[in-house]
PDB file of C-alpha atoms in Angstrom:
ATOM      1  CA  UNK A   1     -23.115  12.017   3.755  1.00 83.00           C
ATOM      2  CA  UNK A   2     -25.722  12.803   1.092  1.00 82.00           C
ATOM      3  CA  UNK A   3     -24.252  11.979  -2.272  1.00 94.00           C
ATOM      4  CA  UNK A   4     -24.611  10.641  -5.785  1.00 97.00           C
ATOM      5  CA  UNK A   5     -22.033   7.964  -6.559  1.00 97.00           C
ATOM      6  CA  UNK A   6     -21.007   7.072 -10.081  1.00 97.00           C
ATOM      7  CA  UNK A   7     -18.695   4.260 -11.096  1.00 97.00           C
ATOM      8  CA  UNK A   8     -16.298   3.996 -12.720  1.00 97.00           C
ATOM      9  CA  UNK A   9     -14.686   7.462 -12.813  1.00 96.00           C
ATOM     10  CA  UNK A  10     -12.675   6.579 -15.922  1.00 97.00           C
ATOM     11  CA  UNK A  11     -13.325   3.932 -18.537  1.00 96.00           C
ATOM     12  CA  UNK A  12     -11.569   3.093 -21.773  1.00 97.00           C
ATOM     13  CA  UNK A  13     -13.249   0.502 -23.946  1.00 96.00           C
ATOM     14  CA  UNK A  14     -13.477  -0.685 -27.524  1.00 96.00           C
ATOM     15  CA  UNK A  15     -16.245  -0.299 -30.034  1.00 97.00           C
ATOM     16  CA  UNK A  16     -19.081  -2.767 -29.537  1.00 96.00           C
ATOM     17  CA  UNK A  17     -18.202  -3.992 -26.055  1.00 96.00           C
ATOM     18  CA  UNK A  18     -21.234  -3.574 -23.813  1.00 97.00           C
ATOM     19  CA  UNK A  19     -20.713  -1.506 -20.687  1.00 97.00           C
ATOM     20  CA  UNK A  20     -22.672  -0.207 -17.730  1.00 98.00           C
ATOM     21  CA  UNK A  21     -22.037   2.949 -15.733  1.00 98.00           C
ATOM     22  CA  UNK A  22     -23.615   2.728 -12.310  1.00 98.00           C
ATOM     23  CA  UNK A  23     -25.273   5.561 -10.427  1.00 98.00           C
ATOM     24  CA  UNK A  24     -26.558   5.406  -6.882  1.00 98.00           C
ATOM     25  CA  UNK A  25     -27.984   8.080  -4.576  1.00 97.00           C
ATOM     26  CA  UNK A  26     -28.646   7.904  -0.836  1.00 95.00           C
ATOM     27  CA  UNK A  27     -31.050  10.834  -0.534  1.00 94.00           C
ATOM     28  CA  UNK A  28     -34.289   8.990  -1.362  1.00 94.00           C
ATOM     29  CA  UNK A  29     -34.732  11.197  -4.431  1.00 94.00           C
ATOM     30  CA  UNK A  30     -37.520  10.396  -6.870  1.00 92.00           C
ATOM     31  CA  UNK A  31     -35.899  12.064  -9.873  1.00 92.00           C
ATOM     32  CA  UNK A  32     -32.706  10.835 -11.514  1.00 94.00           C
ATOM     33  CA  UNK A  33     -31.130  11.767 -14.823  1.00 95.00           C
ATOM     34  CA  UNK A  34     -28.113  11.158 -17.035  1.00 97.00           C
ATOM     35  CA  UNK A  35     -26.215  13.834 -18.957  1.00 97.00           C
ATOM     36  CA  UNK A  36     -23.281  13.892 -21.286  1.00 97.00           C
ATOM     37  CA  UNK A  37     -20.950  16.832 -21.590  1.00 95.00           C
ATOM     38  CA  UNK A  38     -19.107  17.615 -24.804  1.00 93.00           C
ATOM     39  CA  UNK A  39     -16.983  20.711 -25.487  1.00 85.00           C
ATOM     40  CA  UNK A  40     -19.053  23.655 -26.694  1.00 81.00           C
ATOM     41  CA  UNK A  41     -22.341  21.792 -26.269  1.00 84.00           C
ATOM     42  CA  UNK A  42     -22.947  21.958 -22.550  1.00 84.00           C
ATOM     43  CA  UNK A  43     -24.744  19.231 -20.665  1.00 93.00           C
ATOM     44  CA  UNK A  44     -27.201  17.260 -22.774  1.00 94.00           C
ATOM     45  CA  UNK A  45     -29.844  15.072 -21.171  1.00 93.00           C
ATOM     46  CA  UNK A  46     -29.786  11.406 -22.189  1.00 96.00           C
ATOM     47  CA  UNK A  47     -32.543   9.830 -20.086  1.00 96.00           C
ATOM     48  CA  UNK A  48     -34.426  10.715 -16.961  1.00 93.00           C
ATOM     49  CA  UNK A  49     -36.609   8.929 -14.450  1.00 94.00           C
ATOM     50  CA  UNK A  50     -39.373  10.496 -12.395  1.00 91.00           C
ATOM     51  CA  UNK A  51     -39.652   7.454 -10.113  1.00 90.00           C
ATOM     52  CA  UNK A  52     -39.187   3.681  -9.922  1.00 94.00           C
ATOM     53  CA  UNK A  53     -40.071   1.947 -13.190  1.00 94.00           C
ATOM     54  CA  UNK A  54     -40.698   5.329 -14.880  1.00 92.00           C
ATOM     55  CA  UNK A  55     -38.090   6.383 -17.431  1.00 95.00           C
ATOM     56  CA  UNK A  56     -38.196   8.710 -20.424  1.00 94.00           C
ATOM     57  CA  UNK A  57     -35.926   9.936 -23.183  1.00 94.00           C
ATOM     58  CA  UNK A  58     -34.027  13.169 -22.954  1.00 91.00           C
ATOM     59  CA  UNK A  59     -32.573  15.026 -25.911  1.00 90.00           C
ATOM     60  CA  UNK A  60     -29.876  12.502 -26.929  1.00 95.00           C
ATOM     61  CA  UNK A  61     -31.073   8.961 -26.030  1.00 97.00           C
ATOM     62  CA  UNK A  62     -29.794   7.119 -29.118  1.00 97.00           C
ATOM     63  CA  UNK A  63     -27.358   4.336 -28.240  1.00 97.00           C
ATOM     64  CA  UNK A  64     -28.214   4.318 -24.538  1.00 98.00           C
ATOM     65  CA  UNK A  65     -30.504   2.377 -22.234  1.00 98.00           C
ATOM     66  CA  UNK A  66     -31.441   2.901 -18.614  1.00 98.00           C
ATOM     67  CA  UNK A  67     -33.425   1.092 -15.948  1.00 96.00           C
ATOM     68  CA  UNK A  68     -34.942   2.159 -12.639  1.00 97.00           C
ATOM     69  CA  UNK A  69     -35.761  -0.981 -10.693  1.00 97.00           C
ATOM     70  CA  UNK A  70     -34.961   0.591  -7.342  1.00 96.00           C
ATOM     71  CA  UNK A  71     -35.266   4.162  -6.195  1.00 96.00           C
ATOM     72  CA  UNK A  72     -31.580   4.579  -5.397  1.00 97.00           C
ATOM     73  CA  UNK A  73     -30.048   3.148  -8.585  1.00 98.00           C
ATOM     74  CA  UNK A  74     -30.154   4.384 -12.165  1.00 98.00           C
ATOM     75  CA  UNK A  75     -27.563   2.604 -14.343  1.00 98.00           C
ATOM     76  CA  UNK A  76     -26.665   3.786 -17.828  1.00 98.00           C
ATOM     77  CA  UNK A  77     -26.133   0.985 -20.329  1.00 98.00           C
ATOM     78  CA  UNK A  78     -24.294   1.219 -23.631  1.00 97.00           C
ATOM     79  CA  UNK A  79     -25.155  -1.981 -25.498  1.00 95.00           C
ATOM     80  CA  UNK A  80     -22.720  -1.373 -28.358  1.00 97.00           C
ATOM     81  CA  UNK A  81     -20.544   1.661 -27.663  1.00 97.00           C
ATOM     82  CA  UNK A  82     -19.213   3.699 -30.552  1.00 97.00           C
ATOM     83  CA  UNK A  83     -16.474   6.367 -30.676  1.00 97.00           C
ATOM     84  CA  UNK A  84     -19.079   9.166 -30.842  1.00 96.00           C
ATOM     85  CA  UNK A  85     -20.105   8.178 -27.318  1.00 98.00           C
ATOM     86  CA  UNK A  86     -16.722   9.240 -26.007  1.00 97.00           C
ATOM     87  CA  UNK A  87     -17.698  11.894 -23.505  1.00 97.00           C
ATOM     88  CA  UNK A  88     -17.937  12.966 -19.873  1.00 97.00           C
ATOM     89  CA  UNK A  89     -21.085  11.563 -18.272  1.00 98.00           C
ATOM     90  CA  UNK A  90     -22.891  12.851 -15.201  1.00 98.00           C
ATOM     91  CA  UNK A  91     -25.650  11.281 -13.184  1.00 97.00           C
ATOM     92  CA  UNK A  92     -27.823  13.579 -11.097  1.00 96.00           C
ATOM     93  CA  UNK A  93     -30.776  13.326  -8.735  1.00 95.00           C
ATOM     94  CA  UNK A  94     -33.275  15.621  -7.097  1.00 92.00           C
ATOM     95  CA  UNK A  95     -36.347  15.463  -4.913  1.00 87.00           C
ATOM     96  CA  UNK A  96     -39.699  16.380  -6.397  1.00 70.00           C
ATOM     97  CA  UNK A  97     -38.641  16.446 -10.028  1.00 66.00           C
ATOM     98  CA  UNK A  98     -36.224  18.587 -12.013  1.00 60.00           C
ATOM     99  CA  UNK A  99     -38.546  21.552 -12.263  1.00 70.00           C
ATOM    100  CA  UNK A 100     -38.522  22.762  -8.673  1.00 77.00           C
ATOM    101  CA  UNK A 101     -35.565  21.153  -6.907  1.00 87.00           C
ATOM    102  CA  UNK A 102     -31.841  21.511  -7.516  1.00 91.00           C
ATOM    103  CA  UNK A 103     -29.912  18.646  -9.025  1.00 93.00           C
ATOM    104  CA  UNK A 104     -27.204  16.846  -7.056  1.00 95.00           C
ATOM    105  CA  UNK A 105     -24.515  15.615  -9.429  1.00 97.00           C
ATOM    106  CA  UNK A 106     -22.211  12.635  -9.222  1.00 97.00           C
ATOM    107  CA  UNK A 107     -18.476  13.040  -9.809  1.00 95.00           C
ATOM    108  CA  UNK A 108     -18.669  12.137 -13.460  1.00 96.00           C
ATOM    109  CA  UNK A 109     -17.458   9.259 -15.619  1.00 97.00           C
ATOM    110  CA  UNK A 110     -15.027   9.954 -18.409  1.00 97.00           C
ATOM    111  CA  UNK A 111     -15.614   7.371 -21.126  1.00 98.00           C
ATOM    112  CA  UNK A 112     -13.325   6.792 -24.087  1.00 97.00           C
ATOM    113  CA  UNK A 113     -14.447   4.427 -26.848  1.00 97.00           C
ATOM    114  CA  UNK A 114     -11.728   3.452 -29.309  1.00 96.00           C
TER     115      UNK A 114
ATOM    116  CA  UNK B   1     -35.398  20.421 -29.112  1.00 54.00           C
ATOM    117  CA  UNK B   2     -35.552  23.486 -26.880  1.00 55.00           C
ATOM    118  CA  UNK B   3     -32.928  26.147 -27.100  1.00 84.00           C
ATOM    119  CA  UNK B   4     -31.247  27.638 -24.056  1.00 92.00           C
ATOM    120  CA  UNK B   5     -28.627  30.259 -24.807  1.00 94.00           C
ATOM    121  CA  UNK B   6     -26.110  31.847 -22.521  1.00 95.00           C
ATOM    122  CA  UNK B   7     -24.109  34.960 -23.244  1.00 96.00           C
ATOM    123  CA  UNK B   8     -21.363  35.799 -23.274  1.00 96.00           C
ATOM    124  CA  UNK B   9     -19.518  32.501 -23.705  1.00 94.00           C
ATOM    125  CA  UNK B  10     -16.711  33.810 -21.545  1.00 96.00           C
ATOM    126  CA  UNK B  11     -15.684  36.928 -19.736  1.00 96.00           C
ATOM    127  CA  UNK B  12     -12.689  38.182 -17.851  1.00 97.00           C
ATOM    128  CA  UNK B  13     -13.250  40.285 -14.746  1.00 97.00           C
ATOM    129  CA  UNK B  14     -10.848  42.188 -12.537  1.00 97.00           C
ATOM    130  CA  UNK B  15     -10.966  41.290  -8.869  1.00 97.00           C
ATOM    131  CA  UNK B  16     -13.394  43.588  -7.108  1.00 97.00           C
ATOM    132  CA  UNK B  17     -15.442  44.383 -10.197  1.00 97.00           C
ATOM    133  CA  UNK B  18     -19.053  43.340 -10.549  1.00 97.00           C
ATOM    134  CA  UNK B  19     -20.381  41.499 -13.568  1.00 97.00           C
ATOM    135  CA  UNK B  20     -23.500  39.897 -14.957  1.00 97.00           C
ATOM    136  CA  UNK B  21     -24.477  37.547 -17.739  1.00 96.00           C
ATOM    137  CA  UNK B  22     -27.596  36.232 -19.387  1.00 98.00           C
ATOM    138  CA  UNK B  23     -29.559  33.052 -19.898  1.00 97.00           C
ATOM    139  CA  UNK B  24     -32.286  33.056 -22.577  1.00 96.00           C
ATOM    140  CA  UNK B  25     -34.918  30.335 -22.743  1.00 93.00           C
ATOM    141  CA  UNK B  26     -38.315  29.635 -24.340  1.00 88.00           C
ATOM    142  CA  UNK B  27     -41.095  31.578 -22.641  1.00 82.00           C
ATOM    143  CA  UNK B  28     -43.657  28.787 -23.113  1.00 81.00           C
ATOM    144  CA  UNK B  29     -44.140  25.654 -20.969  1.00 79.00           C
ATOM    145  CA  UNK B  30     -41.941  27.086 -18.260  1.00 83.00           C
ATOM    146  CA  UNK B  31     -41.511  25.144 -15.032  1.00 86.00           C
ATOM    147  CA  UNK B  32     -38.210  26.292 -13.560  1.00 91.00           C
ATOM    148  CA  UNK B  33     -34.903  27.955 -14.265  1.00 94.00           C
ATOM    149  CA  UNK B  34     -31.799  26.579 -12.573  1.00 95.00           C
ATOM    150  CA  UNK B  35     -28.350  28.112 -12.128  1.00 97.00           C
ATOM    151  CA  UNK B  36     -25.266  25.997 -11.421  1.00 97.00           C
ATOM    152  CA  UNK B  37     -21.643  26.788 -10.776  1.00 97.00           C
ATOM    153  CA  UNK B  38     -19.110  24.401 -12.307  1.00 96.00           C
ATOM    154  CA  UNK B  39     -15.469  24.500 -11.333  1.00 95.00           C
ATOM    155  CA  UNK B  40     -12.855  22.680 -13.374  1.00 89.00           C
ATOM    156  CA  UNK B  41     -12.444  18.996 -12.408  1.00 89.00           C
ATOM    157  CA  UNK B  42     -15.497  19.137 -10.160  1.00 93.00           C
ATOM    158  CA  UNK B  43     -19.208  18.506 -10.574  1.00 95.00           C
ATOM    159  CA  UNK B  44     -21.779  21.254 -11.117  1.00 95.00           C
ATOM    160  CA  UNK B  45     -23.199  22.657  -7.888  1.00 96.00           C
ATOM    161  CA  UNK B  46     -26.624  24.226  -7.603  1.00 95.00           C
ATOM    162  CA  UNK B  47     -26.867  27.949  -6.972  1.00 97.00           C
ATOM    163  CA  UNK B  48     -30.548  28.731  -7.479  1.00 95.00           C
ATOM    164  CA  UNK B  49     -33.809  27.260  -8.661  1.00 94.00           C
ATOM    165  CA  UNK B  50     -36.395  29.848  -9.653  1.00 94.00           C
ATOM    166  CA  UNK B  51     -39.973  29.083 -10.568  1.00 90.00           C
ATOM    167  CA  UNK B  52     -41.957  32.345 -10.545  1.00 90.00           C
ATOM    168  CA  UNK B  53     -41.796  35.340 -12.839  1.00 90.00           C
ATOM    169  CA  UNK B  54     -40.026  38.146 -11.016  1.00 91.00           C
ATOM    170  CA  UNK B  55     -38.169  35.775  -8.685  1.00 91.00           C
ATOM    171  CA  UNK B  56     -34.959  37.124  -7.266  1.00 96.00           C
ATOM    172  CA  UNK B  57     -32.532  34.913  -5.386  1.00 96.00           C
ATOM    173  CA  UNK B  58     -29.344  35.776  -3.545  1.00 97.00           C
ATOM    174  CA  UNK B  59     -26.491  33.731  -2.141  1.00 95.00           C
ATOM    175  CA  UNK B  60     -23.680  35.805  -0.739  1.00 95.00           C
ATOM    176  CA  UNK B  61     -22.333  38.016  -3.529  1.00 97.00           C
ATOM    177  CA  UNK B  62     -24.208  36.138  -6.244  1.00 97.00           C
ATOM    178  CA  UNK B  63     -27.786  36.916  -7.184  1.00 98.00           C
ATOM    179  CA  UNK B  64     -30.186  36.053  -9.980  1.00 98.00           C
ATOM    180  CA  UNK B  65     -33.372  37.429 -11.474  1.00 97.00           C
ATOM    181  CA  UNK B  66     -36.016  35.781 -13.617  1.00 96.00           C
ATOM    182  CA  UNK B  67     -38.346  37.063 -16.338  1.00 96.00           C
ATOM    183  CA  UNK B  68     -40.459  34.201 -17.633  1.00 93.00           C
ATOM    184  CA  UNK B  69     -42.638  36.373 -19.869  1.00 93.00           C
ATOM    185  CA  UNK B  70     -39.715  37.442 -22.022  1.00 93.00           C
ATOM    186  CA  UNK B  71     -37.622  34.332 -21.384  1.00 93.00           C
ATOM    187  CA  UNK B  72     -34.445  35.495 -19.702  1.00 95.00           C
ATOM    188  CA  UNK B  73     -32.558  35.332 -16.437  1.00 97.00           C
ATOM    189  CA  UNK B  74     -29.577  37.332 -15.254  1.00 98.00           C
ATOM    190  CA  UNK B  75     -26.865  36.175 -12.888  1.00 98.00           C
ATOM    191  CA  UNK B  76     -24.942  38.880 -11.052  1.00 98.00           C
ATOM    192  CA  UNK B  77     -21.645  38.617  -9.223  1.00 98.00           C
ATOM    193  CA  UNK B  78     -20.865  41.560  -6.988  1.00 97.00           C
ATOM    194  CA  UNK B  79     -17.263  42.356  -6.109  1.00 97.00           C
ATOM    195  CA  UNK B  80     -15.794  39.379  -7.993  1.00 97.00           C
ATOM    196  CA  UNK B  81     -13.123  37.300  -6.261  1.00 97.00           C
ATOM    197  CA  UNK B  82     -10.677  34.803  -7.802  1.00 95.00           C
ATOM    198  CA  UNK B  83     -12.669  31.966  -6.218  1.00 95.00           C
ATOM    199  CA  UNK B  84     -15.651  33.008  -8.352  1.00 96.00           C
ATOM    200  CA  UNK B  85     -13.772  31.742 -11.413  1.00 97.00           C
ATOM    201  CA  UNK B  86     -15.929  28.950 -12.834  1.00 97.00           C
ATOM    202  CA  UNK B  87     -18.374  28.141 -15.586  1.00 96.00           C
ATOM    203  CA  UNK B  88     -21.916  29.178 -14.749  1.00 97.00           C
ATOM    204  CA  UNK B  89     -24.657  27.040 -16.260  1.00 96.00           C
ATOM    205  CA  UNK B  90     -28.325  27.761 -16.538  1.00 96.00           C
ATOM    206  CA  UNK B  91     -30.944  25.101 -17.210  1.00 93.00           C
ATOM    207  CA  UNK B  92     -34.565  25.376 -18.340  1.00 91.00           C
ATOM    208  CA  UNK B  93     -36.961  22.915 -16.735  1.00 85.00           C
ATOM    209  CA  UNK B  94     -40.043  21.707 -18.549  1.00 76.00           C
ATOM    210  CA  UNK B  95     -41.751  18.595 -17.178  1.00 72.00           C
ATOM    211  CA  UNK B  96     -38.896  16.234 -16.412  1.00 72.00           C
ATOM    212  CA  UNK B  97     -36.594  17.547 -19.066  1.00 82.00           C
ATOM    213  CA  UNK B  98     -33.909  19.944 -17.980  1.00 86.00           C
ATOM    214  CA  UNK B  99     -32.047  21.573 -20.844  1.00 90.00           C
ATOM    215  CA  UNK B 100     -28.735  23.243 -20.098  1.00 93.00           C
ATOM    216  CA  UNK B 101     -27.098  26.147 -21.828  1.00 94.00           C
ATOM    217  CA  UNK B 102     -23.452  25.885 -22.886  1.00 93.00           C
ATOM    218  CA  UNK B 103     -22.381  28.065 -19.967  1.00 94.00           C
ATOM    219  CA  UNK B 104     -20.589  31.335 -19.323  1.00 96.00           C
ATOM    220  CA  UNK B 105     -16.972  30.890 -18.292  1.00 96.00           C
ATOM    221  CA  UNK B 106     -15.908  33.552 -15.800  1.00 97.00           C
ATOM    222  CA  UNK B 107     -12.237  34.226 -15.105  1.00 97.00           C
ATOM    223  CA  UNK B 108     -11.466  36.616 -12.265  1.00 97.00           C
ATOM    224  CA  UNK B 109      -7.953  37.990 -12.284  1.00 95.00           C
ATOM    225  CA  UNK B 110      -6.288  39.496  -9.204  1.00 90.00           C
TER     226      UNK B 110
END
């Protein structure tokens, strides 16, 4: 089954404790992206990757890192999480770039930083 | 930062009625306009991706139009059903970046 898999689904952590949210897709998509969703603000793009070893900042990249060493994986790293990073996070992928192909979303990761 | 606006924020529709709502986006550096349907506790699902001015797309009772010159897109739901209740998101694509609007929440009451 074609899918985007995010783990974990729920995560509660403390300020400053490094964490990684994994994202993997099995559709051989070139494009992958991370979003955060906050009430009233919609989905905001954190980072995106057009292909392996190619990553770029979205609209809200501060406090996040990503890597794209393999085509299927695009982990989101929070080196020192803070409470303002409490949010619902989505990973998504598409073929041919975001501008002409629909995004396939993972199931989301709800992160709480205390 | 680009600005994608959706209106209204929410609307209530009687079952059987038709409705429409708007997505406004910058008219410059346009690559694509996406529409997604997002049900509570689920992930957004793609409805349409439109790339050309004048594009019209249809999927069942849902359709969308695109005007890139003036920077807007309409989503139409014909004969609304309770299962159409969801938040509808539009997103403006411009070279890798995809900026989402805050969504229009549609509630269809029997």
